[in-house]
Short mmCIF file of C-alpha atoms in Angstrom, two decimals:
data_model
loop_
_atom_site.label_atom_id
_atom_site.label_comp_id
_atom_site.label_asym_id
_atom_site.label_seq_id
_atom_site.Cartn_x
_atom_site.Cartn_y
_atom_site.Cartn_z
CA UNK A 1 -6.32 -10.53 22.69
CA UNK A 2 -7.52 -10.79 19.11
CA UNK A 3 -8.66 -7.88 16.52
CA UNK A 4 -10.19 -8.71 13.95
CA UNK A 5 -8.82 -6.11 10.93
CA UNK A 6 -5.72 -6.71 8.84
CA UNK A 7 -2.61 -4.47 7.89
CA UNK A 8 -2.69 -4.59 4.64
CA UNK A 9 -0.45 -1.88 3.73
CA UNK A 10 2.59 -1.32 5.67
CA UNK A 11 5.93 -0.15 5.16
CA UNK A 12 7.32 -2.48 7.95
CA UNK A 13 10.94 -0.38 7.22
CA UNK A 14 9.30 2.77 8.53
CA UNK A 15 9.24 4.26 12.15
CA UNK A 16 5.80 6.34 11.19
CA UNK A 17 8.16 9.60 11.46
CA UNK A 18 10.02 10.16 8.67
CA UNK A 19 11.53 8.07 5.95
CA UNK A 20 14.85 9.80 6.58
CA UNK A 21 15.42 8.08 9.93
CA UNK A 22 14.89 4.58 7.86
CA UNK A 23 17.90 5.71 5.55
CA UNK A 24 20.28 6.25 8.58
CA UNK A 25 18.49 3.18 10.70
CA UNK A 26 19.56 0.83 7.66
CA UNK A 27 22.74 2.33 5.92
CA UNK A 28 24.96 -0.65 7.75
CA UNK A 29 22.31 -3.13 6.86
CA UNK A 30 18.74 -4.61 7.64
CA UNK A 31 17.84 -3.24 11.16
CA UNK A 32 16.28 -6.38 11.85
CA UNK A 33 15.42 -5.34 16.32
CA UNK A 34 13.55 -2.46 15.04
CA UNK A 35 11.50 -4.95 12.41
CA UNK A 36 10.63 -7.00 15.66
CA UNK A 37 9.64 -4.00 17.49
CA UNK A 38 6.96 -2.68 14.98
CA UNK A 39 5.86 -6.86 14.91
CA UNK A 40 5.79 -6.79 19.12
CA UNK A 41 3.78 -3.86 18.37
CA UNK A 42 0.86 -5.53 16.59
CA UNK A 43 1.45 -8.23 18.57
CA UNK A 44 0.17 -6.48 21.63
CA UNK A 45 -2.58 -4.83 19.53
CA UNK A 46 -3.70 -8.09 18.33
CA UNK A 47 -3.23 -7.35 14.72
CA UNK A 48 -2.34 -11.00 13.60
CA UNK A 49 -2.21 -10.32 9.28
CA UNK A 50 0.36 -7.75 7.72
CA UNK A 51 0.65 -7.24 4.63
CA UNK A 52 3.96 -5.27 3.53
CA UNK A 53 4.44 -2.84 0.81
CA UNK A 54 8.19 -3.22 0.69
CA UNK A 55 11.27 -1.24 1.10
CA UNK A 56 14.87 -0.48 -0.73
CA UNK A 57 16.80 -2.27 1.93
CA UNK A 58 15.15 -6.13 1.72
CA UNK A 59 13.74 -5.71 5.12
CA UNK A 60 10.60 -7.77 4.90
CA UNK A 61 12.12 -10.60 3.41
CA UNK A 62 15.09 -10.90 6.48
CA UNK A 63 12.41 -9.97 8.89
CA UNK A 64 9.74 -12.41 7.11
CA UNK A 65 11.21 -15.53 9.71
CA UNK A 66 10.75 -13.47 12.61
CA UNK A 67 7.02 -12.83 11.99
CA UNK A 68 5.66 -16.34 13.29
CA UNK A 69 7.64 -15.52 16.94
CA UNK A 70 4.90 -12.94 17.56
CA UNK A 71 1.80 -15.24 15.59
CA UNK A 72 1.55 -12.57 12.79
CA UNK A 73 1.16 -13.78 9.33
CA UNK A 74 3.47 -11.56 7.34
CA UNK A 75 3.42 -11.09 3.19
CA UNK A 76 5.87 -8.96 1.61
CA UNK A 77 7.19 -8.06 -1.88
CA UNK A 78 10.35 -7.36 -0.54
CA UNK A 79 11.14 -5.09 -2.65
CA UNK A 80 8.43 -2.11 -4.52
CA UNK A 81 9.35 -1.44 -8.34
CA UNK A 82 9.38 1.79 -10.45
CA UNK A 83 9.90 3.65 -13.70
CA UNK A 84 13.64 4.88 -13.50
CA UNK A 85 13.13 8.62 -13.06
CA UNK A 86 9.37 8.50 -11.68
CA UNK A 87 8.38 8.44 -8.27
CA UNK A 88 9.48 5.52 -5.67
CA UNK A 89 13.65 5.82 -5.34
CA UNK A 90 13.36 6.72 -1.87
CA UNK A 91 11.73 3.23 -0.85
CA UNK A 92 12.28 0.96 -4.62
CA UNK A 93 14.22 -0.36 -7.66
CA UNK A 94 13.81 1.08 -10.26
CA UNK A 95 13.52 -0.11 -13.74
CA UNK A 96 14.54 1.46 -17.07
CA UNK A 97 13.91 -1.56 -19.56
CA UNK A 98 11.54 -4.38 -19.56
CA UNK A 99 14.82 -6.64 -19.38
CA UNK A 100 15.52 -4.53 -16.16
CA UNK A 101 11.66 -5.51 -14.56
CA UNK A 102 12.05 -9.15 -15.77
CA UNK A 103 15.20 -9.10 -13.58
CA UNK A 104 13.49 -7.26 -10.63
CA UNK A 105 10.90 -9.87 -10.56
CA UNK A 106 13.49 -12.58 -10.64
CA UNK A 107 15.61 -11.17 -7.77
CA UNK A 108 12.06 -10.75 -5.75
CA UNK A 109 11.55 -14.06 -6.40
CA UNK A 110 14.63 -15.80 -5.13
CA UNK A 111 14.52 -13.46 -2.32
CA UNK A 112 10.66 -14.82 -1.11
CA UNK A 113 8.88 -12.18 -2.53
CA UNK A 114 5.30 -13.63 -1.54
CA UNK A 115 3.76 -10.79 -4.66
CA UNK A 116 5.06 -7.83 -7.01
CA UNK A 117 4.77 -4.00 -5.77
CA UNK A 118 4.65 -1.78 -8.54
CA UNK A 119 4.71 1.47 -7.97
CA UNK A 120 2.93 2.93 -11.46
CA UNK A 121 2.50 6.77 -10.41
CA UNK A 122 3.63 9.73 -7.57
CA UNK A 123 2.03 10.77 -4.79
CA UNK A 124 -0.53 13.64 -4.13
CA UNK A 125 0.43 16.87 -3.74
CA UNK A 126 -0.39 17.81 -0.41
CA UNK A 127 -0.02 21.85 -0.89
CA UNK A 128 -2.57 21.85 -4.28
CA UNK A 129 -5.27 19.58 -4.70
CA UNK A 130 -5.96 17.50 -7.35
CA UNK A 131 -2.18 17.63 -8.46
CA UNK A 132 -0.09 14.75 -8.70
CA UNK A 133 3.43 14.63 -8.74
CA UNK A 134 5.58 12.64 -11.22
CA UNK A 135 4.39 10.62 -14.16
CA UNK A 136 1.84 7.81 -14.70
CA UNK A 137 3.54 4.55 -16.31
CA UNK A 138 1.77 4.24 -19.83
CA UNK A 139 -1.41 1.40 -20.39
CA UNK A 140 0.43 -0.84 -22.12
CA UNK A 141 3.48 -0.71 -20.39
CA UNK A 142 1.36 -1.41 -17.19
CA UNK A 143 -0.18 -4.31 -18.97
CA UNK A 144 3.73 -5.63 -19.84
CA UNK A 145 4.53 -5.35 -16.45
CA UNK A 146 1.60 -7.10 -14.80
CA UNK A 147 1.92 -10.07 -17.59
CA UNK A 148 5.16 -10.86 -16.87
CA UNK A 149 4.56 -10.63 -13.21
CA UNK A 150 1.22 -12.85 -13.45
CA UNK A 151 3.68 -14.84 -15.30
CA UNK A 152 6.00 -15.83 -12.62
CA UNK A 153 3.20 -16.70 -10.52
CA UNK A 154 3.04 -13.57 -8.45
CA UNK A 155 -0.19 -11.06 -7.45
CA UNK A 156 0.21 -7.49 -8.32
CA UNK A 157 -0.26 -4.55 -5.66
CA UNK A 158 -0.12 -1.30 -7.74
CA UNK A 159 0.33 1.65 -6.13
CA UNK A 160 -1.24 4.25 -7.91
CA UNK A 161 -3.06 7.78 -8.19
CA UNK A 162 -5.42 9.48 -10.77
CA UNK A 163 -8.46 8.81 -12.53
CA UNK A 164 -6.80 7.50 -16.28
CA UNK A 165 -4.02 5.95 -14.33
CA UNK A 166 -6.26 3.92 -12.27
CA UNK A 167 -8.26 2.58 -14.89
CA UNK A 168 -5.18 1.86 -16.69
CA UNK A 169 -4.20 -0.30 -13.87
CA UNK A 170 -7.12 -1.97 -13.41
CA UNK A 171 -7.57 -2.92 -16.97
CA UNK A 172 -3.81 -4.28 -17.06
CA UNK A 173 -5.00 -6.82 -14.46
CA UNK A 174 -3.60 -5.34 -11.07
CA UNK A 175 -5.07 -7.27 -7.93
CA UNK A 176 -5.14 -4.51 -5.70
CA UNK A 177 -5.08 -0.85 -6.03
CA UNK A 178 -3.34 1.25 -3.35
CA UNK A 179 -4.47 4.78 -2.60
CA UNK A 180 -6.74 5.29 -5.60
CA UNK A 181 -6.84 9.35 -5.22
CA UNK A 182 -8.81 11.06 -7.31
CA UNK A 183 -10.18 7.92 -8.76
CA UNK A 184 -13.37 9.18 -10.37
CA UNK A 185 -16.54 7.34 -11.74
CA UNK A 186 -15.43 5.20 -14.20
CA UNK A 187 -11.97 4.15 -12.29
CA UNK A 188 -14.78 3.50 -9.65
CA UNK A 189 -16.56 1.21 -12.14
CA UNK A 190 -13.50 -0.68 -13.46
CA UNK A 191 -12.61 -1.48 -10.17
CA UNK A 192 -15.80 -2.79 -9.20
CA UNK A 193 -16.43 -4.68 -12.79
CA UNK A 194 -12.78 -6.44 -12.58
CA UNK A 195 -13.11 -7.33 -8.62
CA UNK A 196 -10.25 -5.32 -8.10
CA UNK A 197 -9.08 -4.83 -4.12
CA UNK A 198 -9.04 -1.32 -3.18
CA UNK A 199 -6.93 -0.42 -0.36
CA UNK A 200 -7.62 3.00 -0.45
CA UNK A 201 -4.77 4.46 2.98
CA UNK A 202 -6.98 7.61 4.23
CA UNK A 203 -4.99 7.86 6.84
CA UNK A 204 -1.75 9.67 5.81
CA UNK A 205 -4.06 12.57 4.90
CA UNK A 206 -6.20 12.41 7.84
CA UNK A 207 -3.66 11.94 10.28
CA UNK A 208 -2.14 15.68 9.18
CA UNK A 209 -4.98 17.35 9.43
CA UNK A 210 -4.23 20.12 12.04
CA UNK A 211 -0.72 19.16 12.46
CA UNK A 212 0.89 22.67 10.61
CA UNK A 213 2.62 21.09 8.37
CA UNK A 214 0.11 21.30 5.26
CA UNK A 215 -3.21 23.65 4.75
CA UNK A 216 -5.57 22.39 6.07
CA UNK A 217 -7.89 23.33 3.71
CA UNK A 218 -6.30 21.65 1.24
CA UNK A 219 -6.38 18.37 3.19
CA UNK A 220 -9.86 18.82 4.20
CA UNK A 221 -11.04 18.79 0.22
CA UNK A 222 -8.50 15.94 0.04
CA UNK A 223 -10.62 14.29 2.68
CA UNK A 224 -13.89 15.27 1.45
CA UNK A 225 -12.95 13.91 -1.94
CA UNK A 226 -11.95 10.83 -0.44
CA UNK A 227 -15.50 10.32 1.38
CA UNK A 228 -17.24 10.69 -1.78
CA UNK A 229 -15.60 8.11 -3.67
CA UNK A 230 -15.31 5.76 -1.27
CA UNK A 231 -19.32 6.10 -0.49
CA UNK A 232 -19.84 5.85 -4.19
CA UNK A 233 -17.76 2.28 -4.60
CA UNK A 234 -19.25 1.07 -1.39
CA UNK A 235 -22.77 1.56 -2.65
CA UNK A 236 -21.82 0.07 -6.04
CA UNK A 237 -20.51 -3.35 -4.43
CA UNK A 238 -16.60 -2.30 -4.25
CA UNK A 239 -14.29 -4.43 -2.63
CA UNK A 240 -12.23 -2.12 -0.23
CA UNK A 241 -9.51 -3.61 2.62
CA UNK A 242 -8.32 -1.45 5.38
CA UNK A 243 -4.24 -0.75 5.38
CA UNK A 244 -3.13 2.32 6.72
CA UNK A 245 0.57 2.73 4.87
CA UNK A 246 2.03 2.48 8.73
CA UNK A 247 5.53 3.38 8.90
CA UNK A 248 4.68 6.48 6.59
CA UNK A 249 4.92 9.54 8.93
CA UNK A 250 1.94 10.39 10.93
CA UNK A 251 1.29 6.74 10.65
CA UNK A 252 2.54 4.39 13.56
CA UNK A 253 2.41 0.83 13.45
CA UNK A 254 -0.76 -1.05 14.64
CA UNK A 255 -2.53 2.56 15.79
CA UNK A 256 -2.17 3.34 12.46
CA UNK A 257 -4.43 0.39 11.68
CA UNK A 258 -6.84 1.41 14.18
CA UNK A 259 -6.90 4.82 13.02
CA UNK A 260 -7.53 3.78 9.18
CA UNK A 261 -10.55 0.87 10.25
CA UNK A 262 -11.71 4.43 12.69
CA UNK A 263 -11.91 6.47 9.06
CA UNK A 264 -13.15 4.23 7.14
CA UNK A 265 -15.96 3.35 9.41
CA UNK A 266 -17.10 7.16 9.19
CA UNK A 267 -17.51 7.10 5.50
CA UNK A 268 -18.55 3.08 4.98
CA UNK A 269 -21.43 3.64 8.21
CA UNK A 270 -22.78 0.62 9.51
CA UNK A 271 -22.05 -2.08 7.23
CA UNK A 272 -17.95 -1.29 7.41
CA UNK A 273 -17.22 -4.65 9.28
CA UNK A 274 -18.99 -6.45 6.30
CA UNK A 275 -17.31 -4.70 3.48
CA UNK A 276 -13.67 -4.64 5.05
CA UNK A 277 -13.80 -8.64 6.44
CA UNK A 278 -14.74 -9.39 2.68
CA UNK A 279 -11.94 -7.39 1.61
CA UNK A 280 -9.05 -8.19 3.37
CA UNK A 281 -9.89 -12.54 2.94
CA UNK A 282 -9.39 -11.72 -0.62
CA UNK A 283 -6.16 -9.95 -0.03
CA UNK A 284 -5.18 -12.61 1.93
CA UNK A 285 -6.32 -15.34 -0.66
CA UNK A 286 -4.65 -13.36 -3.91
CA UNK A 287 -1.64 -12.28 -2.01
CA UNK A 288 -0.54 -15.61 -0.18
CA UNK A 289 1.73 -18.17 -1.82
CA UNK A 290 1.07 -21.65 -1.67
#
């Protein structure tokens, strides 16, 4: 069996439930059987490329070996980085001083981090649209980061929300933005102009919609937001990769894959297959090691 998408966002720590379960699943150490259940997983979907956003506990690194068993090339950061204080301490290290990164990066390093995770902003608010939680990292600091990661030789995968803060990113040299919300025009246009991968994860909105557990009006204008500005990069030449943030809840492994290429080929219309095969070869070609 063979599919022809990539994963290239997952959380290969996650169960797709809740990231509580993760915190009890790996207090005694890396949980390495349920790492080769999500791989058996796209295994049998066919899913042969995952890309992995990282996790607290080092499980993409340990599990990194096991990948090849079930013919699945896997690239992690092992571990995502954040602002001490800002949002990420329930999956990442966090940082208080650029000595602190530059030792991050290092331990990532010796540890077979294939790229850098950076994790430069919060998370939407699901209850109020357009709000953000936590801070964005400042411009330049972004641009310190990214140069020292560059540096050492690695690719940067920013997670990130917000019109300024994506811009900021972009212009700080990330190589792929993840999540993008309420990127507006000229985010949209920085992207595009620096080549930048989006990897935009509609899926861990559109997967709650009707569930209860948010408005869904709120997630519907979430959506609709989403389908505008995804429409817009398309149409401007945007280089977009599906990854569906599996492992986050609502988001099982491999069906969340097959739910996110589903979404996006709603809002990208015909020419989807075109626009996500072009992105994901250069996530694979910026994100693998040689």
């Amino acid at each position: 069996m063979s599919y022809k998408f990539y994963e290239c966002h997952s959380h290969i720590a996650l169960d797709g439930e809740n990231a509580a379960n993760a915190a009890l699943r790996f207090r005694e150490g890396t949980d390495i059987d349920h790492a080769k259940e999500m791989f058996s997983a796209y295994s049998k979907a066919g899913i042969a490329f995952v890309r992995d956003a990282g996790d607290k506990w080092d499980t993409g690194a340990r599990a990194k070996k096991y990948a090849c068993e079930y013919g699945i090339t896997f690239l992690t950061p092992v571990f995502p980085i954040f602002k001490k204080g800002n949002y990420g301490g329930f999956l990442g290290r966090p940082y208080e001083s650029i000595a602190d990164y530059r030792a991050l990066v290092k331990e990532a390093k010796e540890k077979g981090a294939d790229f850098i995770k950076l994790m430069l902003t919060g998370i939407m608010d699901f209850d109020r649209f357009g709000v953000l939680t936590g801070f964005a990292v400042p411009g330049d600091e972004m641009r310190e980061l990214v140069n020292i990661a560059h540096g050492e030789g690695f690719a940067v995968m920013a997670h990130v929300n917000g019109e300024d803060p994506v811009k900021n990113a972009v212009d700080a040299g990330v190589d792929s933005i993840e999540h993008g919300n309420f990127a507006g025009e000229a985010a949209i246009r920085a992207v595009i102009d620096a080549g930048c991968v989006w990897v935009p994860t509609l899926t861990p909105t559109w997967n709650y919609v009707g569930k209860g557990a948010f408005p869904d009006e709120v997630l519907l204008k979430i959506e609709e937001y989403q389908t505008a500005s995804l429409s817009m990069a398309a149409e401007k030449g945007a280089v977009i990769a599906p990854g569906s943030d599996a492992g986050a809840s609502q988001v099982p492994h491999a069906q969340g894959l097959l739910d996110e290429v589903s979404y996006l080929r709603k809002v990208l219309g015909d020419s989807y297959e075109e626009i996500l095969t072009r992105g994901q070869r250069e996530i694979e070609k910026r994100f693998s090691r040689h």
